[in-house]
Coordinates of C-alpha atoms in Angstrom, one line a residue:
E1 CA 76.8 65.6 -141.8
S2 CA 76.3 68.7 -144.1
C3 CA 76.4 66.3 -147.1
F4 CA 73.7 64.1 -145.6
Q5 CA 71.5 67.1 -144.8
S6 CA 71.8 68.4 -148.4
G7 CA 71.0 65.2 -150.1
H8 CA 67.8 63.8 -148.6
L9 CA 65.8 61.3 -150.7
D10 CA 62.0 61.4 -151.3
F11 CA 59.8 58.4 -150.9
V12 CA 58.3 56.6 -153.9
G13 CA 54.5 56.3 -154.0
D14 CA 52.2 56.3 -150.9
M15 CA 52.6 52.6 -149.8
Q16 CA 55.1 50.8 -147.5
W17 CA 55.5 47.3 -146.2
L18 CA 55.5 45.7 -142.8
Q19 CA 57.8 42.6 -142.8
T20 CA 58.2 40.2 -140.0
W21 CA 60.4 37.2 -139.4
N22 CA 60.2 34.0 -137.5
D23 CA 62.5 33.3 -134.5
N24 CA 65.5 32.1 -136.5
H25 CA 65.0 34.6 -139.4
T26 CA 64.5 31.9 -142.0
K27 CA 61.0 32.8 -143.0
W28 CA 59.3 36.2 -143.6
R29 CA 55.9 37.7 -144.5
R30 CA 55.3 41.1 -146.0
V31 CA 52.1 43.1 -146.0
T32 CA 51.5 46.3 -148.0
I33 CA 50.0 49.2 -146.0
P34 CA 49.5 53.0 -146.7
R35 CA 52.3 55.3 -145.7
V36 CA 51.7 58.6 -143.8
T37 CA 54.3 61.1 -145.0
V38 CA 54.9 64.8 -144.0
S39 CA 57.2 67.4 -145.5
K40 CA 56.1 70.6 -143.7
G41 CA 57.9 71.5 -140.5
T42 CA 60.6 68.9 -141.2
F43 CA 64.4 69.1 -141.1
P44 CA 66.1 69.6 -143.5
E45 CA 63.3 71.9 -144.7
G46 CA 61.1 70.2 -147.3
S47 CA 62.5 66.7 -146.6
Q48 CA 60.0 63.9 -146.3
W49 CA 59.4 62.0 -143.0
A50 CA 57.2 59.0 -142.6
R51 CA 55.2 58.0 -139.5
T52 CA 56.0 54.7 -137.9
P53 CA 52.9 52.8 -138.9
I54 CA 52.5 50.8 -135.6
P55 CA 50.4 52.7 -133.1
A56 CA 51.2 52.5 -129.4
C57 CA 48.6 51.8 -126.8
R58 CA 46.8 54.7 -125.1
Q59 CA 45.3 55.0 -121.7
T60 CA 43.4 57.9 -120.0
G61 CA 44.4 59.7 -116.9
A62 CA 41.6 57.8 -115.0
Q63 CA 42.9 54.5 -116.2
A64 CA 46.4 55.4 -115.0
G65 CA 45.0 56.2 -111.6
W66 CA 45.5 60.0 -111.8
P67 CA 42.2 61.7 -110.9
N68 CA 43.6 65.2 -111.7
C69 CA 44.5 64.1 -115.3
K70 CA 41.4 64.4 -117.4
A71 CA 43.1 63.7 -120.7
D72 CA 42.2 61.0 -123.2
D73 CA 46.0 60.2 -123.4
C74 CA 47.6 60.4 -120.0
A75 CA 51.0 61.1 -121.6
S76 CA 49.9 64.7 -121.9
C77 CA 49.8 65.0 -118.1
C78 CA 53.3 63.6 -117.4
S79 CA 55.1 66.9 -117.2
D80 CA 52.6 68.4 -114.6
P81 CA 53.3 67.3 -111.0
E82 CA 49.7 68.5 -110.1
K83 CA 48.2 66.0 -112.5
T84 CA 50.8 63.2 -112.3
P85 CA 52.3 62.2 -109.0
L86 CA 55.9 61.0 -109.0
P87 CA 56.2 57.3 -108.0
Q88 CA 57.9 56.6 -104.7
H89 CA 60.9 55.1 -106.4
P90 CA 61.2 56.5 -110.0
R91 CA 63.8 55.0 -112.3
M92 CA 66.8 57.3 -112.7
N93 CA 65.4 60.7 -111.5
E94 CA 62.2 62.8 -111.7
S95 CA 63.2 64.5 -115.0
W96 CA 63.9 61.1 -116.7
W97 CA 60.7 59.6 -115.3
R98 CA 58.5 62.5 -116.5
E99 CA 60.0 62.7 -120.0
M100 CA 60.5 59.0 -120.6
D101 CA 59.1 56.4 -118.3
C102 CA 55.8 58.2 -117.6
V103 CA 55.1 58.6 -121.4
A104 CA 56.1 55.0 -122.1
G105 CA 53.9 53.8 -119.2
C106 CA 50.9 55.7 -120.7
A107 CA 51.6 53.8 -123.9
L108 CA 51.4 50.6 -121.9
N109 CA 55.0 49.6 -122.7
G110 CA 55.5 45.9 -121.9
A111 CA 51.7 45.1 -122.0
K112 CA 50.7 42.0 -124.0
S113 CA 47.7 43.8 -125.5
C114 CA 46.4 47.4 -125.9
G115 CA 42.9 46.2 -125.1
G116 CA 41.6 47.9 -128.3
V117 CA 42.7 51.4 -127.2
I118 CA 45.4 52.7 -129.5
Q119 CA 46.8 56.1 -130.6
F120 CA 45.6 55.7 -134.2
P121 CA 44.1 52.8 -136.3
E122 CA 46.2 49.7 -136.9
A123 CA 47.6 49.4 -140.5
T124 CA 47.0 45.6 -140.2
P125 CA 45.1 43.7 -137.6
G126 CA 47.0 43.0 -134.4
M127 CA 50.1 45.2 -135.2
S128 CA 50.0 47.6 -132.3
G129 CA 51.7 48.3 -129.0
L130 CA 54.9 50.2 -128.0
W131 CA 58.1 49.0 -129.7
S132 CA 59.0 46.5 -127.0
T133 CA 55.7 44.6 -127.4
W134 CA 54.7 44.8 -131.1
R135 CA 52.1 42.1 -131.9
W136 CA 51.6 40.5 -135.2
C137 CA 48.5 38.5 -136.3
G138 CA 50.0 36.4 -139.1
R139 CA 53.7 35.9 -138.1
P140 CA 55.3 33.1 -140.1
N141 CA 56.1 29.9 -138.3
Q142 CA 58.5 27.1 -138.9
T143 CA 56.0 25.1 -141.0
D144 CA 55.3 27.9 -143.6
D145 CA 56.0 26.7 -147.1
A146 CA 58.7 28.9 -148.7
A147 CA 57.4 28.5 -152.2
R148 CA 53.9 29.6 -151.3
R149 CA 55.3 32.5 -149.3
L150 CA 57.5 33.7 -152.2
H151 CA 54.5 33.6 -154.6
G152 CA 52.4 35.8 -152.3
V153 CA 50.2 33.2 -150.8
E154 CA 49.1 34.0 -147.3
D155 CA 50.7 37.4 -147.7
S156 CA 48.4 38.9 -145.1
P157 CA 47.8 38.7 -141.4
G158 CA 46.2 35.5 -140.1
T159 CA 43.9 35.1 -137.1
T160 CA 46.3 34.0 -134.4
C161 CA 48.3 36.8 -132.7
S162 CA 51.7 36.2 -131.1
L163 CA 54.2 38.5 -129.5
T164 CA 56.8 39.5 -132.0
P165 CA 60.2 40.9 -130.9
M166 CA 60.9 44.4 -132.2
L167 CA 63.9 43.3 -134.2
A168 CA 61.8 40.7 -136.0
T169 CA 59.7 43.4 -137.5
N170 CA 60.9 45.6 -140.4
I171 CA 59.3 48.7 -141.9
V172 CA 60.2 48.7 -145.6
D173 CA 60.1 51.8 -147.9
L174 CA 61.1 52.7 -151.4
V175 CA 63.1 55.9 -152.0
Q176 CA 63.8 57.8 -155.2
V177 CA 67.4 58.0 -156.3
P178 CA 67.9 61.2 -158.2
A179 CA 68.4 60.7 -162.0
T180 CA 71.2 63.3 -161.9
L181 CA 73.2 61.3 -159.4
A182 CA 76.5 60.1 -160.9
P183 CA 77.2 56.3 -160.7
G184 CA 79.4 55.4 -157.8
H185 CA 79.6 54.2 -154.2
Y186 CA 77.5 56.1 -151.7
L187 CA 76.8 55.9 -148.0
L188 CA 73.1 56.1 -147.1
S189 CA 72.2 57.7 -143.8
W190 CA 69.0 56.6 -142.0
R191 CA 67.3 58.5 -139.2
W192 CA 64.5 57.4 -136.9
D193 CA 63.4 60.1 -134.4
C194 CA 60.9 59.5 -131.6
E195 CA 57.5 61.1 -131.5
Q196 CA 56.5 59.2 -128.3
T197 CA 59.0 60.8 -126.1
N198 CA 60.9 64.2 -126.2
Q199 CA 63.8 63.1 -128.4
I200 CA 63.2 65.1 -131.6

């Protein structure tokens, strides 16, 4: 672990790609989007972190049915019993519900659409929603022509949106391998922390 922490890699450029697959993973489509990267307040110090470019939904306290929660994003009220009443039968226990299920519910986990209310602008049309319900307007289908796809034709979202399983969507980045690194075999560690719930 100490070796991983001392050898973090920087991203290359300021762009990344969203790549999605059809149901049997035989066809794919990739779209270039801007990457949001931070290096202040990260661990290890100075290492670069990139935001997941797919915004979750957002609903207000009023939309959630909590009159005491005046927030634009009801997730900010989840930890306060005065603002957010506990359901009659919470999954697991109260602590789990407030830290996990309440926050996910405010992001409309499982909804088929955000209804246009999202946490930040979509990088590409239709790609929003919490991880279990990512939507993609331009997902490849069984009739896509492989040659046209490989030559960049239709390499952008279309007009018909369909539910896309999370594992059919990839976020692709380029990283810089240090010029001083000796040739050889290396193990690359990859970390994905969660900003939506209290897991960082």
